[in-house]
Amino acid sequence: MVETTQQSVEQRQPEPLGDWRCYFSFCVDHKVIGIQYLVTTFFFYLLGGALAMVIRAELMTPGAELDRSLYNGVFTIHATIMIFLWIIPTLAGFGNFLVPLMIGARDMAFPRLNALSFWMIPPGGLLLLSSFFVQSGAAGAGWTSYPPLSTQQVQVGDLLVTNFGQVIWIASVVFLGTSSILAALNFIVTIVAMRTEGMELFRMPLFCWATLTASCITLLGTPVLAGAVILLAFDLLLGTVFFNPTGGGDPVVYQHMFWFYSHPAVYIMVLPAMGIISEVLPVFSRKPIFGYKAIAISSMGIAVLGFLVWAHHMFTSGTPDWLRMFFMVTSFLIAVPTGIKVFSWLGTIWGGKLELSSAMLFAMGFVSMFVVGGLSGIMLASVPVDIHVHDTYFVVAHLHYVLFGGSVFAIYAGLYYWFPKMTGRLLNETWGKIHFALTFIGFNLCFLPMHQLGLQGMPRRVAEYAEQFQSLNVLVSIGGFLLGISTLPFLFNAIYSWLWGPKAPANPWRALTLEWTTASPPPVENFEYLPVVTAGPYEYGTVGSSPEGDTPTAISQPKS
Amino acid sequence: MQSPISSNDAAMSQAIGHGDGHGHGHGEHPDLRMLGFTLFLISEGMLFVGLFVAYLTYRAAAPAWPPAGTPELEKILPAIFTVILVASSGVIMLAERALKHGDMGQFRLFWLLTTAMGTIFVAGQAYEWMHLEFGLKDGLFGGTFYVLTGFHGMHVIIGLLLQAVVFFRSFKTNHYTPASHFGVGASSLYWHFVDVVWIFLFALLYII
């Protein structure tokens, strides 16, 4: 890859990035790394999805078909993969590909560190999966890994052994967390210091704002999670009593440390997704985004508030009343900056000339599904409701509306929107719409009935349930399988189009952000000449634009 | 903010052109590497903040600290080692100043002195560990003491290793110049970080 880069600098010619082999190497080009992230994490997404199919197959009947500890391992690893190996890193993949292009830089601030962040992911993922094959079985205490459940010894035959599956889980989470911290600091430095001329902070595309904010959360929150699980490892391996009440320790301290990271992690997973939505909606509405500054600043508001709400996950953990009151109020407050965003997006498409492309459909799917997740979130934030539905399927329904209806819909929107830029090929729109329809129906069929199951009191994380829940569970499972099937048209479309799809022009959507001013796929150093930015990124349909389409408001000119 | 970047276009493309983000191309704007390193230390600091708050929580909930039967920690010796560590932060600043004046001999002298003082601190800590009457498994008191001092000690050792690398590299001709010496600046910043963490830790474990 190094040779390829040098060569192209000499020739100064836009050319596709090397051959396929560079995608399997320690390449330092941010675009290659971005695609490495996206493809690798999609692989893990399919794997996590396969585990979800196992869960749904098990829950077709009230009895337990699987070995119970295996079932525990399956849902634990399912969640861990989806969070740490799919949503968080895949959004980092978008960030890697897009941030330097969007701010008019030639690469990230630290290209080698960038490659290192990526190359920590495959081994971290394989490590996690390897926990299925150790004698003690995979980690089975849920992705939250609360002690004392997670620190108990496990029965293997007649022996009680240390839970090595849990140890592997801890090692993997620390490893993947380090990767995301390194990626985050790279994003922050790049965005703060490498913007091209004229790219003022308040001219940055909102995706960059979102990535900047999410990176700050990663940088400040992830180390606390590392601290929590390292103490957990001490308890597991060395017999300390940090979280062991019989020795004077306190398991609730783990919960505080865990959620101090893991609640803000929700915003790590949704802010960049919101950034993607803020790019897609104005392009396909042909209107300037409504409330640019409000969207940018509300991200910061969410990030700050996000660090002050964690104990709303612990209303049933013996949290004192005054503290529950505090966390209930702060959690309600989060609805304000979130609402600002939602109304801004609605204001953006209001009266616009909508083009219902696959990307736009997924973006609108995001807005509507995320609102459902947000509403159930407000219900869960209120102590009296939460006490009733805590650890039931209502919570499962809520988190999937936020993380699938939210993050994953946005990821798909982003994939449809930037696929031509990344690969130089156009995706098939018909297959895209089939994909959207299947996903939307499957998603709601799967997760909507879970609200009802939760309200009726079906607990989460158990393989067996009372017979009265069966009919709804069958419905949920059918939705789940449909959701599994829905990835097939996308996979087929993506692979086929990448190889044989029609060639994409530089700017197929007539978008105004800088990544569309360069070739598809972009040349090695992104721009022949660094662009000089003269206006904001969302000036669609305003003064100076022709009825046929808008032209990017950045000047590409040779530098003297 | 934008103008220094665009004026560094040449340097930038050079850096990327060599496929080497840490090559001499980046030497043109070492501030980016320092910024990145500072962010890393902020992140690292949050690890300690998390552990400190956990410690305070345990301590607030404990009926007696140290628990009945465990003697109070000996303060005099750790206080002396604390003074040595804090002073070494000043010495490393002297080393940096010497480098900025181009005096490599004085730089190496002060640099080595810093490393020596840090080594004394680690040795002191090892001595203390060996003579304590409680172990890692002795309840929260023992557990938090060893994990907190151990985590910090590990950071001191990493700092010493960084200093050793810088020391040996300083013998390469023009590796560090008065104008460009990221390795020196970063390991010095790291040392200050380790020092500040210790001041908090000393206050938490020994004083309050």
Short mmCIF file of N, CA, C and O in Angstrom, two decimals, chain A residues 5-6 9 106-107 109-112 181 185 188-189 192-197 199 219-220 223-224 227 230 238-243 248 253 257 525 530 559, chain B residues 1-2 5-6 9 12-13 16-22 26 32-33 35-36 39-40 42-43 46-47 50-51 54 57-58 136-137 139-140 143-144 147 151:
data_model
loop_
_atom_site.label_atom_id
_atom_site.label_comp_id
_atom_site.label_asym_id
_atom_site.label_seq_id
_atom_site.Cartn_x
_atom_site.Cartn_y
_atom_site.Cartn_z
N THR A 5 0.71 4.35 -2.68
CA THR A 5 0.50 5.74 -2.30
C THR A 5 1.58 6.63 -2.90
O THR A 5 1.30 7.66 -3.49
N GLN A 6 2.82 6.17 -2.76
CA GLN A 6 3.92 6.99 -3.26
C GLN A 6 3.78 7.23 -4.75
O GLN A 6 3.89 8.34 -5.22
N VAL A 9 1.20 9.74 -5.66
CA VAL A 9 1.56 11.11 -5.37
C VAL A 9 2.40 11.67 -6.50
O VAL A 9 2.24 12.81 -6.92
N ARG A 106 -6.65 15.51 3.81
CA ARG A 106 -6.14 14.44 2.96
C ARG A 106 -6.16 13.09 3.67
O ARG A 106 -6.11 12.05 3.03
N ASP A 107 -6.19 13.11 4.97
CA ASP A 107 -6.28 11.86 5.73
C ASP A 107 -6.64 12.22 7.16
O ASP A 107 -6.82 13.39 7.49
N ALA A 109 -5.66 12.53 11.24
CA ALA A 109 -4.47 13.13 11.83
C ALA A 109 -3.37 12.09 12.04
O ALA A 109 -2.20 12.37 11.82
N PHE A 110 -3.74 10.89 12.47
CA PHE A 110 -2.75 9.85 12.76
C PHE A 110 -3.08 8.58 12.00
O PHE A 110 -3.74 7.69 12.53
N PRO A 111 -2.60 8.49 10.75
CA PRO A 111 -3.01 7.36 9.91
C PRO A 111 -2.61 5.99 10.47
O PRO A 111 -3.38 5.04 10.39
N ARG A 112 -1.41 5.90 11.07
CA ARG A 112 -1.00 4.57 11.54
C ARG A 112 -1.79 4.15 12.76
O ARG A 112 -2.16 2.99 12.91
N ILE A 181 -11.27 4.04 21.88
CA ILE A 181 -10.67 5.26 22.44
C ILE A 181 -9.66 5.85 21.44
O ILE A 181 -9.66 7.05 21.19
N LEU A 185 -9.86 9.59 19.70
CA LEU A 185 -8.93 10.72 19.81
C LEU A 185 -8.44 11.17 18.44
O LEU A 185 -8.22 12.35 18.18
N ILE A 188 -11.15 13.42 17.07
CA ILE A 188 -11.18 14.75 17.68
C ILE A 188 -10.06 15.62 17.11
O ILE A 188 -10.30 16.75 16.68
N VAL A 189 -8.83 15.06 17.07
CA VAL A 189 -7.72 15.86 16.57
C VAL A 189 -7.95 16.23 15.11
O VAL A 189 -7.73 17.37 14.69
N VAL A 192 -10.68 18.93 14.93
CA VAL A 192 -10.28 20.20 15.52
C VAL A 192 -9.19 20.88 14.68
O VAL A 192 -9.24 22.09 14.47
N ALA A 193 -8.26 20.11 14.16
CA ALA A 193 -7.05 20.74 13.61
C ALA A 193 -6.83 20.58 12.12
O ALA A 193 -5.91 21.17 11.58
N MET A 194 -7.63 19.78 11.42
CA MET A 194 -7.27 19.52 10.03
C MET A 194 -8.33 20.01 9.03
O MET A 194 -8.34 19.58 7.89
N ARG A 195 -9.20 20.89 9.47
CA ARG A 195 -10.21 21.39 8.53
C ARG A 195 -9.58 22.28 7.47
O ARG A 195 -8.63 23.02 7.76
N THR A 196 -10.12 22.21 6.28
CA THR A 196 -9.55 23.00 5.19
C THR A 196 -9.95 24.46 5.33
O THR A 196 -10.76 24.82 6.18
N GLU A 197 -9.37 25.27 4.48
CA GLU A 197 -9.63 26.70 4.56
C GLU A 197 -11.12 26.99 4.37
O GLU A 197 -11.77 26.46 3.47
N MET A 199 -13.51 26.08 6.24
CA MET A 199 -14.38 25.11 6.91
C MET A 199 -14.46 25.48 8.39
O MET A 199 -13.79 24.91 9.23
N LEU A 219 -14.08 9.00 24.67
CA LEU A 219 -12.81 9.31 25.33
C LEU A 219 -12.98 9.38 26.84
O LEU A 219 -12.13 8.92 27.59
N LEU A 220 -14.09 9.95 27.29
CA LEU A 220 -14.27 10.15 28.74
C LEU A 220 -14.97 8.96 29.43
O LEU A 220 -14.76 8.73 30.61
N PRO A 223 -12.90 4.60 29.57
CA PRO A 223 -11.95 4.17 30.60
C PRO A 223 -12.64 3.75 31.90
O PRO A 223 -12.12 2.89 32.62
N VAL A 224 -13.79 4.34 32.19
CA VAL A 224 -14.48 3.98 33.43
C VAL A 224 -15.04 2.55 33.31
O VAL A 224 -15.00 1.77 34.28
N GLY A 227 -12.19 0.34 33.91
CA GLY A 227 -11.94 0.23 35.35
C GLY A 227 -12.89 -0.77 35.99
O GLY A 227 -12.47 -1.63 36.78
N ILE A 230 -12.07 -4.35 34.91
CA ILE A 230 -10.78 -4.80 35.43
C ILE A 230 -10.95 -5.20 36.91
O ILE A 230 -10.45 -6.24 37.34
N LEU A 238 -8.44 -13.27 41.14
CA LEU A 238 -7.52 -13.17 42.27
C LEU A 238 -8.21 -13.17 43.62
O LEU A 238 -7.57 -13.02 44.65
N GLY A 239 -9.54 -13.32 43.61
CA GLY A 239 -10.23 -13.47 44.87
C GLY A 239 -10.36 -12.19 45.69
O GLY A 239 -10.53 -12.25 46.90
N THR A 240 -10.27 -11.03 45.05
CA THR A 240 -10.57 -9.79 45.79
C THR A 240 -12.08 -9.71 46.01
O THR A 240 -12.84 -10.53 45.48
N VAL A 241 -12.51 -8.72 46.78
CA VAL A 241 -13.94 -8.69 47.15
C VAL A 241 -14.62 -7.38 46.77
O VAL A 241 -15.55 -6.95 47.42
N PHE A 242 -14.13 -6.73 45.69
CA PHE A 242 -14.69 -5.43 45.34
C PHE A 242 -16.21 -5.46 45.21
O PHE A 242 -16.91 -4.57 45.67
N PHE A 243 -16.70 -6.51 44.55
CA PHE A 243 -18.13 -6.57 44.29
C PHE A 243 -18.77 -7.75 45.02
O PHE A 243 -19.86 -8.18 44.67
N GLY A 248 -17.46 -7.87 52.18
CA GLY A 248 -17.56 -6.44 52.47
C GLY A 248 -17.68 -5.58 51.23
O GLY A 248 -17.84 -4.37 51.32
N VAL A 253 -21.64 -0.90 43.28
CA VAL A 253 -20.57 -0.04 42.77
C VAL A 253 -20.25 -0.41 41.32
O VAL A 253 -20.03 0.46 40.48
N MET A 257 -20.38 2.08 37.99
CA MET A 257 -19.27 2.28 37.05
C MET A 257 -19.66 1.82 35.65
O MET A 257 -19.34 2.46 34.66
N GLU A 525 -5.33 10.74 -2.27
CA GLU A 525 -5.25 11.86 -1.33
C GLU A 525 -6.53 12.70 -1.30
O GLU A 525 -6.50 13.87 -0.94
N LEU A 530 -6.87 20.93 -2.44
CA LEU A 530 -7.73 21.05 -1.26
C LEU A 530 -8.78 22.12 -1.51
O LEU A 530 -8.47 23.22 -1.95
N LYS A 559 -3.47 25.70 -5.80
CA LYS A 559 -2.82 26.63 -4.87
C LYS A 559 -1.53 27.14 -5.50
O LYS A 559 -0.83 26.39 -6.16
N MET B 1 -7.49 29.15 12.74
CA MET B 1 -7.30 27.70 12.92
C MET B 1 -7.05 27.02 11.58
O MET B 1 -6.31 26.07 11.47
N GLN B 2 -7.66 27.59 10.53
CA GLN B 2 -7.52 26.89 9.25
C GLN B 2 -6.20 27.22 8.56
O GLN B 2 -5.62 26.40 7.90
N ILE B 5 -3.10 25.07 8.74
CA ILE B 5 -3.25 23.77 8.09
C ILE B 5 -3.01 23.89 6.60
O ILE B 5 -2.27 23.15 6.01
N SER B 6 -3.65 24.90 6.00
CA SER B 6 -3.49 24.98 4.56
C SER B 6 -2.05 25.34 4.19
O SER B 6 -1.55 24.91 3.17
N ASP B 9 -0.01 22.29 3.77
CA ASP B 9 -0.42 21.31 2.76
C ASP B 9 0.74 20.46 2.28
O ASP B 9 0.65 19.26 2.18
N MET B 12 1.80 18.12 4.81
CA MET B 12 0.77 17.09 4.99
C MET B 12 0.86 16.03 3.91
O MET B 12 0.92 14.85 4.19
N SER B 13 0.88 16.49 2.66
CA SER B 13 0.85 15.51 1.59
C SER B 13 2.14 14.70 1.59
O SER B 13 2.16 13.54 1.25
N ILE B 16 1.61 11.99 4.16
CA ILE B 16 0.75 10.91 3.71
C ILE B 16 1.40 10.19 2.55
O ILE B 16 1.31 8.99 2.41
N GLY B 17 2.10 10.95 1.74
CA GLY B 17 2.74 10.37 0.58
C GLY B 17 3.74 9.30 0.96
O GLY B 17 3.93 8.33 0.25
N HIS B 18 4.36 9.46 2.12
CA HIS B 18 5.30 8.44 2.56
C HIS B 18 4.60 7.32 3.29
O HIS B 18 5.25 6.43 3.81
N GLY B 19 3.28 7.40 3.33
CA GLY B 19 2.52 6.36 3.98
C GLY B 19 2.90 6.23 5.43
O GLY B 19 2.85 5.17 6.02
N ASP B 20 3.31 7.31 6.04
CA ASP B 20 3.88 7.22 7.37
C ASP B 20 3.44 8.43 8.17
O ASP B 20 3.99 9.51 8.05
N GLY B 21 2.41 8.21 8.98
CA GLY B 21 1.84 9.33 9.72
C GLY B 21 2.77 9.88 10.77
O GLY B 21 2.57 10.97 11.28
N HIS B 22 3.77 9.10 11.15
CA HIS B 22 4.63 9.59 12.21
C HIS B 22 6.02 9.91 11.68
O HIS B 22 6.98 10.00 12.42
N HIS B 26 5.26 14.86 9.76
CA HIS B 26 4.48 15.37 10.87
C HIS B 26 5.31 16.25 11.79
O HIS B 26 4.77 16.94 12.63
N LEU B 32 -0.02 18.64 16.72
CA LEU B 32 -1.09 17.66 16.55
C LEU B 32 -0.82 16.41 17.37
O LEU B 32 -1.70 15.86 18.00
N ARG B 33 0.46 15.98 17.36
CA ARG B 33 0.78 14.79 18.13
C ARG B 33 0.63 15.06 19.62
O ARG B 33 0.16 14.23 20.37
N LEU B 35 -1.40 17.22 20.91
CA LEU B 35 -2.84 17.29 21.16
C LEU B 35 -3.41 15.88 21.31
O LEU B 35 -4.16 15.59 22.24
N GLY B 36 -3.03 15.00 20.39
CA GLY B 36 -3.50 13.62 20.46
C GLY B 36 -3.06 12.95 21.76
O GLY B 36 -3.85 12.27 22.42
N LEU B 39 -5.05 14.20 24.70
CA LEU B 39 -6.37 13.58 24.76
C LEU B 39 -6.28 12.18 25.33
O LEU B 39 -7.12 11.75 26.12
N PHE B 40 -5.22 11.46 24.93
CA PHE B 40 -5.04 10.11 25.43
C PHE B 40 -4.88 10.14 26.96
O PHE B 40 -5.46 9.32 27.68
N ILE B 42 -6.02 12.42 29.00
CA ILE B 42 -7.31 12.74 29.61
C ILE B 42 -8.13 11.46 29.76
O ILE B 42 -8.74 11.20 30.81
N SER B 43 -8.11 10.64 28.70
CA SER B 43 -8.84 9.38 28.74
C SER B 43 -8.28 8.49 29.85
O SER B 43 -9.03 7.90 30.64
N MET B 46 -9.40 9.45 33.18
CA MET B 46 -10.75 9.03 33.55
C MET B 46 -10.75 7.64 34.18
O MET B 46 -11.62 7.32 35.00
N LEU B 47 -9.80 6.80 33.80
CA LEU B 47 -9.68 5.48 34.42
C LEU B 47 -9.42 5.65 35.91
O LEU B 47 -10.04 5.00 36.75
N GLY B 50 -12.46 7.05 37.77
CA GLY B 50 -13.41 5.99 38.06
C GLY B 50 -13.00 5.19 39.28
O GLY B 50 -13.80 4.94 40.19
N LEU B 51 -11.72 4.82 39.33
CA LEU B 51 -11.24 4.01 40.45
C LEU B 51 -11.26 4.83 41.76
O LEU B 51 -11.60 4.30 42.82
N ALA B 54 -14.80 5.01 43.02
CA ALA B 54 -15.18 3.72 43.61
C ALA B 54 -14.57 3.60 45.01
O ALA B 54 -15.24 3.19 45.97
N THR B 57 -16.43 5.69 47.46
CA THR B 57 -17.72 5.10 47.76
C THR B 57 -17.57 3.99 48.81
O THR B 57 -18.32 3.92 49.78
N TYR B 58 -16.58 3.13 48.58
CA TYR B 58 -16.33 2.05 49.54
C TYR B 58 -16.04 2.62 50.91
O TYR B 58 -16.52 2.17 51.93
N LEU B 136 -3.66 -8.36 49.22
CA LEU B 136 -4.66 -7.98 48.22
C LEU B 136 -6.06 -8.49 48.59
O LEU B 136 -7.06 -7.84 48.35
N LYS B 137 -6.10 -9.67 49.19
CA LYS B 137 -7.40 -10.29 49.47
C LYS B 137 -7.99 -9.88 50.80
O LYS B 137 -9.03 -10.38 51.20
N GLY B 139 -10.01 -7.93 52.31
CA GLY B 139 -11.16 -7.03 52.27
C GLY B 139 -10.97 -5.88 51.30
O GLY B 139 -10.04 -5.87 50.46
N LEU B 140 -11.86 -4.90 51.40
CA LEU B 140 -11.81 -3.76 50.49
C LEU B 140 -10.58 -2.90 50.76
O LEU B 140 -10.02 -2.30 49.85
N GLY B 143 -7.69 -4.65 49.08
CA GLY B 143 -7.92 -4.70 47.64
C GLY B 143 -7.74 -3.35 46.97
O GLY B 143 -6.99 -3.20 46.01
N THR B 144 -8.39 -2.33 47.54
CA THR B 144 -8.29 -1.01 46.91
C THR B 144 -6.87 -0.47 47.02
O THR B 144 -6.36 0.13 46.07
N VAL B 147 -4.66 -2.35 44.41
CA VAL B 147 -5.04 -2.08 43.02
C VAL B 147 -4.72 -0.63 42.64
O VAL B 147 -4.15 -0.36 41.58
N PHE B 151 -1.87 0.07 40.05
CA PHE B 151 -2.17 0.71 38.77
C PHE B 151 -1.27 1.92 38.55
O PHE B 151 -0.71 2.12 37.47
#
